[in-house]
Amino acid sequence: MSYINEQIHTLGGLNVHMIPTDKFKTLTLFLQFRSPLEKEDITKRALLSYVLKSSTAVSQSSQALQHRLDDLYGATLSTALSKKGDNHLLSLFVTVANERFISGAESLLDDAISLLTEVVFQPNAEAGHFDEKTVKKEKRALKQRLESIVDDKMRFANQRLIDEMCPNESYRLHTYGYQDELEKITAEELFRYYQKMLAEDQLDLYIVGDFETNQVLERVKASLLFKERQAPAAADRRFSPIVPERVNTVKEQQDVEQGKLNLGFRTNIIFGDALYHASQVFNGLFGGFPHSKLFMNVREKASLAYYAASRYESYKGLLIVMSGIEFENYDQAVDIIKEQLAAVQKGDFSEHEIDQTKALLKNAILESLDSPFSLIDLLYQDVLSGETHPVETWLRQIDGVTRDDIVRVAEQTSLDTIYFLQGEEGR
Amino acid sequence: MEKQVFDQLQETAYHHKLKNGLQVYILPKKNFNKTFATFTTNYGSIDNHFIPLNQSDWKKVPDGIAHFLEHKMFEKPDGGDVFQDFGKQGASTNAFTSFTRTAYLFSSTSQVMENLSTLIDFVQTPAFTEESVEKEKGIIGQEIRMYSDTPDWRVYFGLIENMYHQHPIKIDIAGTIESISHITKELLLDCYKTFYHPSNMLLFIVGPVDPDDIVTLVEKNQSKKEYTDQQPIERQYPDEPKSVAKKESTVKMGVQTPKCLVGFKERDIHRSGSDLMKHELSVQLLLELMFGRGTENYKALIDEGLIDESFSFEYSEEYQFGFSAIGGNTEDPEKLSQRLKEIIDDYKTGILDEEAVERARKKRIGSMLRALNSPEYIANQFTRYKFNSMDLFDLIPTLEELTIEGLNQTLQEHFHDDAFTKCAVIKK
């Protein structure tokens, strides 16, 4: 039995991935734009993620567009931004209910494809520029979003850690761009960049749900036409390992009640490397799960924190530890976290811990197949790596990770930067 | 075992009630990989005044105890914790406490039966010690601090505090660092024995499972445990006036962007069943009609620079309480609250636009179908509705039944001047 039925077709510059399944009560259309992370483009891309979903040439106000979506039984039109390694991803997606479950509804998928086509090819623009009012309005929305990050202390601390840790790497770039760049972008410039994006970005369209594949493919072929484009030059963007010479410690103060402690480690192991799966297992038993060393020692044994976890940035070879603690417990918490890494490096973990971690990693992969978005995220890894990874192979490779592999990953993991957000003086 | 088929949604639910009172519901999802199960007690942060099992006097317990108990249930008699067992069996586990419920859950794609036994057994085996109770105070203390630094939580709770004079819904679910310092092993056991009897609990399983196998397992598991029949639990809530306790409040924090929420306290409570579902859906639909992204009002508020994409609205109602909340980030909390109140007052004097009502109804149907993709949503909401004598799968038919007259009546009643309050978070 195969876990996923994915059919891939290349139509000009667009790769269409069809995943027919009767699991879901909705149909999902997910268009992924990918380009290298560049400082000069990133704010434009972020702004486009707002402008494109705001209105179209047909529905020139957000209100008019929203009415159409509501009439399509609450269809949604959304965008998302993310970075994977040195790639910036702008995702544009439409979800719509499957009409099978609604009496009186018809052709919802067809309408969804039309809508996506309209958003991409008939944006609210004329004479070489986006609608000025729309751009102005969406600039403000993006500005508000950028300003609000500082009020989300967990995100803010993570962003500050990466700022400090990767000052010379494109990975430092903020997914949502920069305020000073934002002010300068004109409606013409934004439109020019959008044309470039349409011509040069790597494009993948995912369609997930219960639909007739031939019919839908024909429909896509007739509407979403993109010129062929050059594949990204992989050689130019080869991953270069960085080994920290000394630990960089940064402490900042804000009016907060809880200290946010973030530690950035470098594993220099990325997706596709021989030790990739071992890195996942290492992360899982170090801090990825509630049975992990960080959870057990920082939280359960020392009662220092409510959360103490690690996250593996598999496209960048980073391991990020996050915790929230009392200010005065900084030294103790950092010591315990370092001790846990040292323990894994010494091989101080049981077979039992390895088995638990593998079981949970495999479970996470299988569970991700039960949501349209996590399924697409999983499949997109094939696009990023340029290789196919059937789920069965993944599961086998996780099982194949040995104790020595895990120790090797741990030995290769070194602390680069500590970021601590603490309260103001006198508290 | 009873079977209930929902034709339009193409779902079938199975129900079985055990002799000890435990309710089991199963929703098979053949083509899913994961099974998601919740084991929920009808006990939350508002249940702080009750007669403990086999005692005769009323008892008031410290704020935050239901949530504290949720944390401590993960401990096992051998001193280990149940995360380890679930991990070994490839399951992830978690729990949460709300105003009215405490839910324990797991999700897994293998060893489902073992995991289900683990779930039932750990929730039915309190194993905490005095020492471990003390230790937990540090952990929960940090959870409380984390929420203190979260402006969205502060403004939300500030709004609820404004609404209620004495009802325990105004107490933060996790309590305070001071209140949890009074929690002891004995108090936790009083709560446990009173509220974790199977007759006060509901087990929900959704996933690629066979209902008969599940029921057999649960029956066998429960037959090994000795539960004596429990009398209905005696809980007490203070008399709560219809009006709000405070018309406004302000929280000062180190924020970049101020926030504002306005809301209405539901004056007519103690609904259940289809009345509750109808009323809840009506208020939600009215909020969509007034503030949805497609409305003139939303556009105006954006154009006036008073709201941003964080703007949202909600209404939730249980037997004991109901309240609406509207707002988000804003440059000018004072102005925004004024405008929101104006919009509502205006709307109350107008005539409902039938076309807009139909559109809002359609939108809601689509969003319900989207939510039904999620086993987590199904399990949590199904349980919530059951505890209020409602059925999750009646949502769409009930929504279709709402009439313009009914909506109008709810509009006048819920959005009442005496029930209005506002809370702002501003820069220190």
Coordinates of C-alpha atoms in Angstrom, one line a residue, chain A residues 3 6 14 31 125 133 136 172 241 254 279 283 285 309 329 385 424:
Chain A
Y3 CA 0.5 6.2 1.6
E6 CA 0.7 12.1 -6.0
L14 CA 4.3 25.1 -13.5
L31 CA 0.4 27.6 -5.3
A125 CA -3.2 46.8 -11.6
K133 CA -4.8 52.8 -2.9
K136 CA -1.0 52.0 0.4
R172 CA 19.1 36.1 8.8
P241 CA 29.2 24.8 7.1
Q254 CA 12.5 44.8 28.1
S279 CA 19.7 14.6 13.3
N283 CA 16.8 16.6 18.1
L285 CA 15.7 13.0 22.2
A309 CA 12.3 22.5 23.8
N329 CA 17.8 31.2 36.9
S385 CA 15.7 18.6 -2.4
E424 CA 14.4 45.9 33.2

